[in-house]
Short mmCIF file of C-alpha atoms and ligand atoms in Angstrom, two decimals:
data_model
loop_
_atom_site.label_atom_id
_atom_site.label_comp_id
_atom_site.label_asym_id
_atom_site.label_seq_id
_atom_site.Cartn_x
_atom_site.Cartn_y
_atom_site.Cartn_z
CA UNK A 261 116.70 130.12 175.73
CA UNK A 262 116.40 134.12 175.72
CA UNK A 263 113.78 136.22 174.50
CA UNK A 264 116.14 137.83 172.23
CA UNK A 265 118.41 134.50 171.37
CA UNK A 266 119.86 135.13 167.87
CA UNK A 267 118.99 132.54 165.05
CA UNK A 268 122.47 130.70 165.18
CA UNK A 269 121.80 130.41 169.26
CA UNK A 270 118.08 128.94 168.61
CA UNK A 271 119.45 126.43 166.00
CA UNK A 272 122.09 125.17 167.95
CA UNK A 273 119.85 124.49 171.41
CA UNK A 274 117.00 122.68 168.20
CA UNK A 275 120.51 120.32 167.33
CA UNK A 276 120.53 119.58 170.92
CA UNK A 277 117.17 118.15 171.20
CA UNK A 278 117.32 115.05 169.45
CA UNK A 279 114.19 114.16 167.43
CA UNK A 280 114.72 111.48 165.21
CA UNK A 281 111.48 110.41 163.30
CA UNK A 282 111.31 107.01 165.43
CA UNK A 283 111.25 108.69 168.86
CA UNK A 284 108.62 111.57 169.93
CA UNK A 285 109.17 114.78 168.55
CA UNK A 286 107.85 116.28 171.94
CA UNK A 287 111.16 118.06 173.42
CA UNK A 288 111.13 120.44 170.44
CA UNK A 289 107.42 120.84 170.87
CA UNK A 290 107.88 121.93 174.13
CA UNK A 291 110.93 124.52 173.11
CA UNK A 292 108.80 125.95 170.53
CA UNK A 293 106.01 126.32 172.82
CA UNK A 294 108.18 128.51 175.02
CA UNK A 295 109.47 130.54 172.61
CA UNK A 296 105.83 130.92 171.24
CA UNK A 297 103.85 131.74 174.39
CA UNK A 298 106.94 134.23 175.58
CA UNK A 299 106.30 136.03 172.74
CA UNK A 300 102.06 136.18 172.86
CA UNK A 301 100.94 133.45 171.01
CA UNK A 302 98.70 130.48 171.52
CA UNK A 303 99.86 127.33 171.00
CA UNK A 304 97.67 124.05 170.76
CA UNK A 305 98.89 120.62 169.81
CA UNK A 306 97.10 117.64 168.45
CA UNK A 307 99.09 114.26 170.05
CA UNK A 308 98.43 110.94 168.45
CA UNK A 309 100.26 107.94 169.51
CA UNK A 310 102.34 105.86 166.45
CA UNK A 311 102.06 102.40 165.39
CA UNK A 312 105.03 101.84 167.53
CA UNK A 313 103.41 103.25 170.84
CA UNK A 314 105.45 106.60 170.67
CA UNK A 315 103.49 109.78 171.45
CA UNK A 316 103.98 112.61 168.65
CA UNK A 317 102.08 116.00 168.45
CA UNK A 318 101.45 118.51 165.50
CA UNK A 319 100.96 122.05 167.08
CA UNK A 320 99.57 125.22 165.31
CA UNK A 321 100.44 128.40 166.97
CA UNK A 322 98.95 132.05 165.83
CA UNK A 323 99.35 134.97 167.72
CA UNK A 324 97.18 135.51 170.65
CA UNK A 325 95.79 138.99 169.39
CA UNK A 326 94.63 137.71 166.12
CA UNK A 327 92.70 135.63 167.85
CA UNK A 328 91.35 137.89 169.96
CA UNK A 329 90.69 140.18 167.02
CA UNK A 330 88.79 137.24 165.15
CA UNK A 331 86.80 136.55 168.00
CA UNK A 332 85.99 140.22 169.20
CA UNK A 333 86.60 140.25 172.86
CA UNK A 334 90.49 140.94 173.68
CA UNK A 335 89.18 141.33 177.68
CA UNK A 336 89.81 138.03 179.81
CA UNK A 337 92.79 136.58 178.16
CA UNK A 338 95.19 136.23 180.84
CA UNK A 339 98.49 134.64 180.43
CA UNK A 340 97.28 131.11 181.79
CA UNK A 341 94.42 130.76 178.83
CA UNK A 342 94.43 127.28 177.98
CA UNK A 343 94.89 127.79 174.56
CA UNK A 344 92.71 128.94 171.96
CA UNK A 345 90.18 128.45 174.67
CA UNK A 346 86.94 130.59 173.71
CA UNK A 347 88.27 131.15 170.41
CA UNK A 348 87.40 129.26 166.87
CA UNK A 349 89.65 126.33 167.81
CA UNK A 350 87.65 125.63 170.83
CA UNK A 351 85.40 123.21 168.97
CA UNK A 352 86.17 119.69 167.33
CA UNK A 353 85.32 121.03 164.11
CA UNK A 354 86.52 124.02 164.62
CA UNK A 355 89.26 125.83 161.92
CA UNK A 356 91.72 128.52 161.80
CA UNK A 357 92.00 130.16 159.08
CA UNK A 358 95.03 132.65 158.37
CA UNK A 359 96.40 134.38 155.47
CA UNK A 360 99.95 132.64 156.05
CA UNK A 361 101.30 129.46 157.57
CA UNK A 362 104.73 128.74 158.22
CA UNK A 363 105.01 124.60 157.68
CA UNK A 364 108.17 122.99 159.48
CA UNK A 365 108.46 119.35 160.38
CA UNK A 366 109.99 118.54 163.66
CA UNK A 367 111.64 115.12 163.46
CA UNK A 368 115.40 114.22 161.37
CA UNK A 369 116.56 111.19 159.87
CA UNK A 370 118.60 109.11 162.17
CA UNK A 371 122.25 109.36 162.82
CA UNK A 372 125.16 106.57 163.92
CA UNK A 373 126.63 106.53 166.73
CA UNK A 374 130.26 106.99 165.53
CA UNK A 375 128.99 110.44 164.62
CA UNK A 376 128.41 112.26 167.95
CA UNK A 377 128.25 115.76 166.43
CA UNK A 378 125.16 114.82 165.40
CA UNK A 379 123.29 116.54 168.33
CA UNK A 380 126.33 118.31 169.73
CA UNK A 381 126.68 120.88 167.12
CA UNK A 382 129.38 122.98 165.92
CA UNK A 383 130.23 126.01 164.14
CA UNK A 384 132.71 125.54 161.12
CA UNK A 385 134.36 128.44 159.06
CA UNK A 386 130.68 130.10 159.21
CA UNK A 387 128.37 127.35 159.05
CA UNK A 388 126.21 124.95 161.58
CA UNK A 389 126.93 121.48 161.54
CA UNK A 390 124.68 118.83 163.22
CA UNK A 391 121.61 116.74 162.63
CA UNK A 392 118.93 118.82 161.22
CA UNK A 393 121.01 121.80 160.62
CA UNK A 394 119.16 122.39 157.21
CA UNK A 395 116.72 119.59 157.32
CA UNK A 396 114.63 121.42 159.11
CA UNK A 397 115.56 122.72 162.29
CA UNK A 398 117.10 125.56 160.56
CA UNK A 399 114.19 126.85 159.19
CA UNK A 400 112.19 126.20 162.13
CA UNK A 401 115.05 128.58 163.83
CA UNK A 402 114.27 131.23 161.75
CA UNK A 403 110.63 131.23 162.32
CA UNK A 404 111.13 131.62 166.18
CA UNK A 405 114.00 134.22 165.42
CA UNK A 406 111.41 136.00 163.41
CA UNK A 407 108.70 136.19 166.24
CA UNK A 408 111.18 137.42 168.67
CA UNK A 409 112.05 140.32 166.12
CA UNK A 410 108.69 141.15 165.18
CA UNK A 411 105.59 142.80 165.92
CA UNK A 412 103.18 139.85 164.42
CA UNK A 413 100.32 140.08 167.02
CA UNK A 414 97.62 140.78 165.04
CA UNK A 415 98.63 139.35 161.86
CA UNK A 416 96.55 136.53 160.08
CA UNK A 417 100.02 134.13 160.54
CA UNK A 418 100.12 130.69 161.63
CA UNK A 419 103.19 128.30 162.51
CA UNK A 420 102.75 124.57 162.17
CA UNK A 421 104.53 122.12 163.60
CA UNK A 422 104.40 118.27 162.46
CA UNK A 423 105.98 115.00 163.81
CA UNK A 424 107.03 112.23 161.24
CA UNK A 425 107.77 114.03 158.00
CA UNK A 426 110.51 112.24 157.38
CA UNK A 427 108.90 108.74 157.16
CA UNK A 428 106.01 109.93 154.92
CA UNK A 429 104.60 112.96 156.22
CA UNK A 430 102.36 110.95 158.49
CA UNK A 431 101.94 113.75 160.45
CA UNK A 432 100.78 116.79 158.11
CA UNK A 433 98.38 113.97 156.24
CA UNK A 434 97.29 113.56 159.64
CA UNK A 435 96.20 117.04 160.98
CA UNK A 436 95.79 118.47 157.34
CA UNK A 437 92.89 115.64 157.28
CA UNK A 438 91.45 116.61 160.24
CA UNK A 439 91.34 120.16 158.60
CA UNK A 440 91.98 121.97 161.37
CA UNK A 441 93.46 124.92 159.39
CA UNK A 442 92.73 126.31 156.30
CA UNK A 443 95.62 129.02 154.85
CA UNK A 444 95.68 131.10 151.50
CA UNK A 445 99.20 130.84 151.56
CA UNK A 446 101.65 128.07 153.21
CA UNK A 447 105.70 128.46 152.87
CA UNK A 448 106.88 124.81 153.94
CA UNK A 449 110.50 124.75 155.18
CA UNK A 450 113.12 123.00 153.11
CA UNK A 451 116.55 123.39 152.53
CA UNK A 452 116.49 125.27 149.12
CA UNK A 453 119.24 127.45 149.28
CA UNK A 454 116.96 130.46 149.88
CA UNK A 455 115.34 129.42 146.18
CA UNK A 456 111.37 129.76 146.23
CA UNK A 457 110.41 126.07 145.10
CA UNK A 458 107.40 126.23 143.13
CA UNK A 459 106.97 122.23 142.02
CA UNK A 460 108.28 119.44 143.43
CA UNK A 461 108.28 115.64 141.96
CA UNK A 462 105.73 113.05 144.07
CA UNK A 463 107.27 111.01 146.12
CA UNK A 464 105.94 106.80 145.61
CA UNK A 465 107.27 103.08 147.39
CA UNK A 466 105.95 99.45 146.73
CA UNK A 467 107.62 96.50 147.45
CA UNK A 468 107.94 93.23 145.29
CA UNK A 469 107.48 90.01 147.31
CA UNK A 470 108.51 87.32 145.07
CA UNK A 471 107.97 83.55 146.20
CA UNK A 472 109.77 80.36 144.93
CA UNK A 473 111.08 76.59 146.38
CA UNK A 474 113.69 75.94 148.54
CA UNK A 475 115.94 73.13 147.12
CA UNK A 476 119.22 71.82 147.47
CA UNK A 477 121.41 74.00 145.32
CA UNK A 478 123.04 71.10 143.50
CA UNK A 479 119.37 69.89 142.88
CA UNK A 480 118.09 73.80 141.66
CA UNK A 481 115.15 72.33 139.17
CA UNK A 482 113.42 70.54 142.42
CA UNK A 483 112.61 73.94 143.37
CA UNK A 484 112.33 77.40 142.12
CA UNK A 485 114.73 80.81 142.60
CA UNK A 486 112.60 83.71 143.93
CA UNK A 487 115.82 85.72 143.15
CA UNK A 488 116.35 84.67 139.63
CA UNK A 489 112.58 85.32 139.45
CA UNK A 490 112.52 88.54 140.95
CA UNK A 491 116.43 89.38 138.61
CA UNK A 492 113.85 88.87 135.28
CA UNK A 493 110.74 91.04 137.07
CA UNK A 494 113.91 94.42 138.03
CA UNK A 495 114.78 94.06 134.79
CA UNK A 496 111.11 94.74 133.41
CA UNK A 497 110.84 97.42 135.99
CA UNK A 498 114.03 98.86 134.50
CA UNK A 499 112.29 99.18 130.92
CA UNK A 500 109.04 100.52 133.19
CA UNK A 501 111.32 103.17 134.01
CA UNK A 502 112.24 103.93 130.54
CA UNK A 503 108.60 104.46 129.48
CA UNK A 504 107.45 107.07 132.25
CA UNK A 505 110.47 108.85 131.31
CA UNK A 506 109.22 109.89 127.74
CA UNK A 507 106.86 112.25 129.37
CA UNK A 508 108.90 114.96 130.29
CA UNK A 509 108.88 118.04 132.75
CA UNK A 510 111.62 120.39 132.18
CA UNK A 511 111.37 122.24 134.88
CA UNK A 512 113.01 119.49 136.73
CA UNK A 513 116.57 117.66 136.71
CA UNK A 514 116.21 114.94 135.46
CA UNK A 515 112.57 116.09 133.75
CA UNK A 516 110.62 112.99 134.16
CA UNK A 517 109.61 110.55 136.76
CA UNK A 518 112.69 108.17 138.11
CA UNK A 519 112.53 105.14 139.27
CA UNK A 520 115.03 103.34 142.10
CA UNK A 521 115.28 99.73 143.85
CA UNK A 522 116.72 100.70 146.96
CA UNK A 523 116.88 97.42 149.13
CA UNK A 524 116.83 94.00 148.09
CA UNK A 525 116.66 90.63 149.95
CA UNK A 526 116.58 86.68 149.30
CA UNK A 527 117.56 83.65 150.36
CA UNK A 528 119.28 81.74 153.07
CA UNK A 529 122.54 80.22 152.43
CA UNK A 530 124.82 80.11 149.23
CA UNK A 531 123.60 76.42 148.44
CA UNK A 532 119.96 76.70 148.60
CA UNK A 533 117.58 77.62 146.25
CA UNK A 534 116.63 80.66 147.67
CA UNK A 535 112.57 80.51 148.50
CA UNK A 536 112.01 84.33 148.45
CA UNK A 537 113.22 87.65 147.52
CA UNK A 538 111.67 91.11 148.12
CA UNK A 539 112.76 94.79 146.93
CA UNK A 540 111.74 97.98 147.32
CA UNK A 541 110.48 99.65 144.19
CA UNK A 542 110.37 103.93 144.48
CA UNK A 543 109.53 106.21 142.06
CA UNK A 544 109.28 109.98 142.32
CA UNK A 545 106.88 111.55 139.71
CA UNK A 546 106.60 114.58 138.04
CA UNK A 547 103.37 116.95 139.06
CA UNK A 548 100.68 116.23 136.70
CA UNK A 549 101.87 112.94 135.74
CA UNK A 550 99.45 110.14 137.10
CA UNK A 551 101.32 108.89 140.16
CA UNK A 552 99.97 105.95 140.13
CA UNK A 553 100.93 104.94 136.80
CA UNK A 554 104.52 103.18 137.66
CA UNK A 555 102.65 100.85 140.75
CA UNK A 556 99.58 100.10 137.62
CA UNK A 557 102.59 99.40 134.92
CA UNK A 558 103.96 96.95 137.59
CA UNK A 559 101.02 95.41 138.38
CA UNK A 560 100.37 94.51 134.43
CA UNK A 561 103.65 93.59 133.90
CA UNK A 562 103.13 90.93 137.13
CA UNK A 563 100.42 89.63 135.46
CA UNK A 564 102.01 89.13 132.17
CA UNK A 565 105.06 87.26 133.47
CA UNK A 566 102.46 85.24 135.49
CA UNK A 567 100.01 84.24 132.50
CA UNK A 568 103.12 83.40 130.80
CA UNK A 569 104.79 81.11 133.39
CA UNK A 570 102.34 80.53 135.69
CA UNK A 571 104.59 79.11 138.10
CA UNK A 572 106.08 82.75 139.15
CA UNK A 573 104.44 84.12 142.23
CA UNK A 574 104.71 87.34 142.79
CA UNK A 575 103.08 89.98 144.75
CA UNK A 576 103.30 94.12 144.86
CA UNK A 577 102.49 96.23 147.66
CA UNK A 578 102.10 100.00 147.25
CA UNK A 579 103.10 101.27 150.13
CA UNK A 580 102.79 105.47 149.84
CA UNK A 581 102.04 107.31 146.76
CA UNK A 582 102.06 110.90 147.21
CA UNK A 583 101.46 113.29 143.84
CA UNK A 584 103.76 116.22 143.02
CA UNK A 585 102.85 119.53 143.73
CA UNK A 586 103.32 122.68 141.58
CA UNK A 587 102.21 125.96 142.53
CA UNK A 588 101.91 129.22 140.06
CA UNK A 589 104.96 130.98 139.57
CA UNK A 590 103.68 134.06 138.71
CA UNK A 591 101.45 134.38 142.26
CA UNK A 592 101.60 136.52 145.05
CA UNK A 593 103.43 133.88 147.09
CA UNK A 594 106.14 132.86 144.78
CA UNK A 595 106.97 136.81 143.11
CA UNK A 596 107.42 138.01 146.60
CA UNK A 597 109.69 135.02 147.79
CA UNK A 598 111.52 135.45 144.40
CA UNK A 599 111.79 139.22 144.87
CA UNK A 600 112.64 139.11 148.85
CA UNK A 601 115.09 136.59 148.52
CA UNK A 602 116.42 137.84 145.29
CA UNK A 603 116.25 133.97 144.12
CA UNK A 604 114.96 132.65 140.96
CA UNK A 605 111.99 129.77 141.36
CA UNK A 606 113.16 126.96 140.90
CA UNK A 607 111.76 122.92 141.40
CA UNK A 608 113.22 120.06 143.16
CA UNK A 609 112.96 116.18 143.09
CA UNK A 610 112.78 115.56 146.94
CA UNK A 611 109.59 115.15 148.25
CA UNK A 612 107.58 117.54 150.48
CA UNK A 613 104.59 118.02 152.72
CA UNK A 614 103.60 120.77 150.06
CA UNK A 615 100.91 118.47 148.23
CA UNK A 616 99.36 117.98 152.00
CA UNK A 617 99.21 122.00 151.70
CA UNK A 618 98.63 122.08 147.94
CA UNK A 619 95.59 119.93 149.05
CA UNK A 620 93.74 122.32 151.24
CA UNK A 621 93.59 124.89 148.43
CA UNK A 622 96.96 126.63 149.84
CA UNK A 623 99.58 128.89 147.42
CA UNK A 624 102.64 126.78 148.50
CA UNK A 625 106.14 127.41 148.01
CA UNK A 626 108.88 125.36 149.36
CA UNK A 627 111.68 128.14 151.28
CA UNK A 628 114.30 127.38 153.87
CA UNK A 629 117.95 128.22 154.19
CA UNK A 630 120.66 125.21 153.61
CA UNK A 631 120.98 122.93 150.90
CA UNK A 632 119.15 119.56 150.56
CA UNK A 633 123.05 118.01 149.30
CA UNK A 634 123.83 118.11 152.63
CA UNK A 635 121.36 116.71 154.50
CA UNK A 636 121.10 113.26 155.61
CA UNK A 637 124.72 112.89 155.79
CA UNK A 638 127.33 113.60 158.11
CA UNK A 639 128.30 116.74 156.76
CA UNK A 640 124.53 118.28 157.35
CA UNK A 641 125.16 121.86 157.88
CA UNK A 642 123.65 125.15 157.10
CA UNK A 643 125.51 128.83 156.22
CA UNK A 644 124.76 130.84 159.56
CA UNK A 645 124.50 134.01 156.54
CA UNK A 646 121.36 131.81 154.69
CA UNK A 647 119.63 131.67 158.60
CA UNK A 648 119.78 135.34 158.99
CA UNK A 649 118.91 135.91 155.28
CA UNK A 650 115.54 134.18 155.46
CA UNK A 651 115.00 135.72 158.74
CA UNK A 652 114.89 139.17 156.94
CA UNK A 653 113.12 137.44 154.24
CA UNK A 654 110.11 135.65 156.74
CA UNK A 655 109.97 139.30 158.47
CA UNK A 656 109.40 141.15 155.12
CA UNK A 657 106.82 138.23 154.06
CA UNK A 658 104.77 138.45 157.27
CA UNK A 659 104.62 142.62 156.72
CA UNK A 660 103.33 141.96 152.85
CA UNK A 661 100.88 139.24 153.08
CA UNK A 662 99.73 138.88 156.38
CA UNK A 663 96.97 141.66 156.91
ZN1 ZN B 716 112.89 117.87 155.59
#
C-alpha cells in the first residue's frame, strides 16, 4: 500500500482481505487505519465481540486538524496520539459531530469455494472482479483514494467504518445507538451506478414455526401435517402480500411492499407425517408504510386459522424489521450528488444502513460506484471508470459541504 496507490490498486489489495460477515472484519480495519493515519487522521474503533465469539470493530476516522481546530490547541499532537485522545471523543459520552460522513460497511456476503477469484481479483475488459468489488469495498476504495488526493485536514468530514452490514446492519445499529457521532449529512456507500439514492424500501424477516404429529404415512389422520398446515398458512401470506401492495410508492420498482418465502423446511422421511415445518417470511416495505404491518397481518391471520381449527399450532417470530428511509430530493445533499455525478435520484428496493443514519437526524443519500445486479454473485464486479468517477465526485463533495 502507497501513499499515492490509485483507486483500482486500493480495491484490489480490499478483494484480498477477505471479510466475510461471519469472520472479523479486522484486516480491513487495520488497512484503512494505515491509509488513514498516513494521511493525518485519527482513527478510533469501537470492538464488540458477536454472538458467535468473533471480534468486530466499527471505526470513525476525521482528520486530525479538525480536531485540533474543534478543540483549540493544535500544539502536542505528535504522531503517536492515541487517538482522539484530549479531544471530544475522549469521553464515554462523548460525540463527534461533522458536517459529512462517509458510511461504508466492511464485511461481504460469503463466497464458495469453487470460486477462488473471489479474493484473488482480476481485471476484465475494464472492470474489477472479486468479492466485494461493488458491494462495498469499492466505495470504501474511493474514500481512501480521495484522502490521498486531497487536502481534507480541516474539514468537518468523517469516515465510518462498520462490521456486519450484511447480516442486518448489526453493526451501524450498534455504534449509531451508542451515538457516538452526530452528522448533518451522511452518503452511505452502495452500488448505485453513481445514481444519488434518495429512498430505499425497509428491509423485514419472521419465521413461521408450524407444529403437527408424526404418524405413519399410511396412517396420516393419527397425526397431523405441519407442512400441509403451514401449505394453507403461505397461501394466506400470499393474499397478505396482495393487500400491502394496494398502497403504492411509485418511486420504486415494483411501487409497493413485496413479500418473499425464501427457505422452507419439514419433515423427516417420505412416509411420515411430517411433525414440523418452518419458513422464512421477508418483506421489504416502502418508506412511510408501517413496517410492521405484514408481521401484525400475519399474526391475525395465525389467530384466525387457529380459532377456526384449533388444532393448528403455529408460531411467528419477527426476527428484524427495519423501516425505509427517504431523504428530500430537493436538499443540499441529494442536488449536489445529482449535479456532481450528473445522475438523476433515483430509489432502490435493497436495504441499507441509511435508516440507522436517517435516524440520527442525518440528510442521507445512498452513492457508490457498481451496480447492485452484480453483487452477491460470481460475476461481482465494478467499472474501474465508475471508481475514478466517484472519486472526482467524493473530492468535489468534501470541497462544497464540508466547511
Ligand atoms: Zn452492501
Amino acid at each position: 500500500m502507497s501513499h499515492s496507490a490509485s483507486v483500482t490498486e486500493i480495491l484490489l489489495d480490499l478483494i484480498a482481505i477477505p471479510s466475510v460477515s461471519s469472520a472479523s472484519n479486522q484486516a480491513v480495519l487495520d488497512y484503512a487505519r494505515q491509509w488513514l493515519k498516513a494521511n493525518r487522521w485519527d482513527v478510533r474503533t469501537f470492538p464488540y465481540v458477536d454472538p458467535n465469539g468473533v471480534e468486530k470493530a466499527n471505526l470513525i476516522a476525521m482528520p486530525r486538524r479538525h480536531l485540533e481546530s474543534l478543540r483549540g490547541s493544535p500544539a502536542g499532537v505528535g504522531s503517536d496520539t492515541p487517538a482522539f485522545q484530549n479531544s471530544r471523543f475522549e469521553h464515554e459520552d462523548d460525540v463527534a459531530s461533522v458536517e459529512l460522513a462517509l458510511v461504508c460497511h466492511t464485511d461481504t456476503v460469503p463466497y464458495s469455494d469453487d470460486w477462488p477469484e473471489a479474493v484473488h481479483p482480476k481485471v476484465i475488459n475494464g472492470r474489477v472482479y472479486g468479492r466485494g468489488a461493488c458491494d462495498v469495498k469499492g466505495f470504501l476504495a474511493c474514500i481512501l483514494a480521495m484522502i490521498g488526493n486531497l487536502e481534507v485536514s480541516e474539514r468537518s468530514l468523517a469516515v465510518v467504518l462498520t462490521a456486519d452490514e450484511e447480516i442486518g446492519c448489526v453493526g451501524a445499529k450498534r455504534l449509531l445507538g451508542e451515538k457516538r457521532l452526530y452528522a448533518r449529512n451522511a452518503v452511505v456507500g452502495e452500488p448505485t451506478r453513481l445514481h444519488p439514492v434518495v429512498a430505499g424500501k425497509g428491509y423485514a424477516l419472521g419465521e413461521v414455526v408450524v407444529r403437527g404429529k408424526a404418524a405413519h404415512s399410511a396412517f396420516p389422520q393419527a397425526g397431523r401435517s405441519a407442512i400441509l398446515d403451514a401449505a394453507t398458512l403461505i397461501d394466506s401470506i400470499r393474499k397478505i402480500g396482495l393487500r400491502v401492495a394496494i398502497e403504492r410508492h411509485e418511486r420504486f420498482d415494483p411501487p409497493f411492499t413485496t413479500i418473499n418465502i425464501g427457505t422452507i423446511s419439514g419433515g423427516t422421511a417420505k412416509n411420515i407425517v411430517p411433525a414440523e415445518c418452518r419458513f422464512l417470511v421477508e418483506w421489504r416495505p416502502v418508506p412511510g408504510q408501517n413496517e410492521r404491518w405484514v408481521a401484525e397481518m400475519i399474526q391475525e391471520e395465525l389467530a384466525r386459522a387457529q380459532k377456526g381449527d384449533p388444532g393448528l399450532q403455529a408460531t411467528f417470530e419477527p426476527i428484524r424489521i427495519d423501516p425505509g428511509f427517504e431523504t428530500d430530493s430537493q436538499g443540499k445533499l441529494a442536488g449536489e450528488l445529482e449535479r456532481l455525478s450528473g445522475n438523476a435520484t433515483v430509489a432502490v428496493a435493497f436495504g441499507t444502513e441509511a435508516p440507522c443514519l436517517k435516524k440520527l437526524g442525518a440528510e442521507t443519500v445512498v452513492f457508490g460506484p457498481g451496480d447492485m445486479k452484480t453483487a452477491h454473485s460470481v460475476e461481482e464486479n465494478v467499472p474501474i471508470e465508475e471508481l475514478q468517477r466517484c472519486v472526482q465526485v467524493l473530492e468535489e463533495l468534501v470541497e462544497q459541504i464540508c466547511v
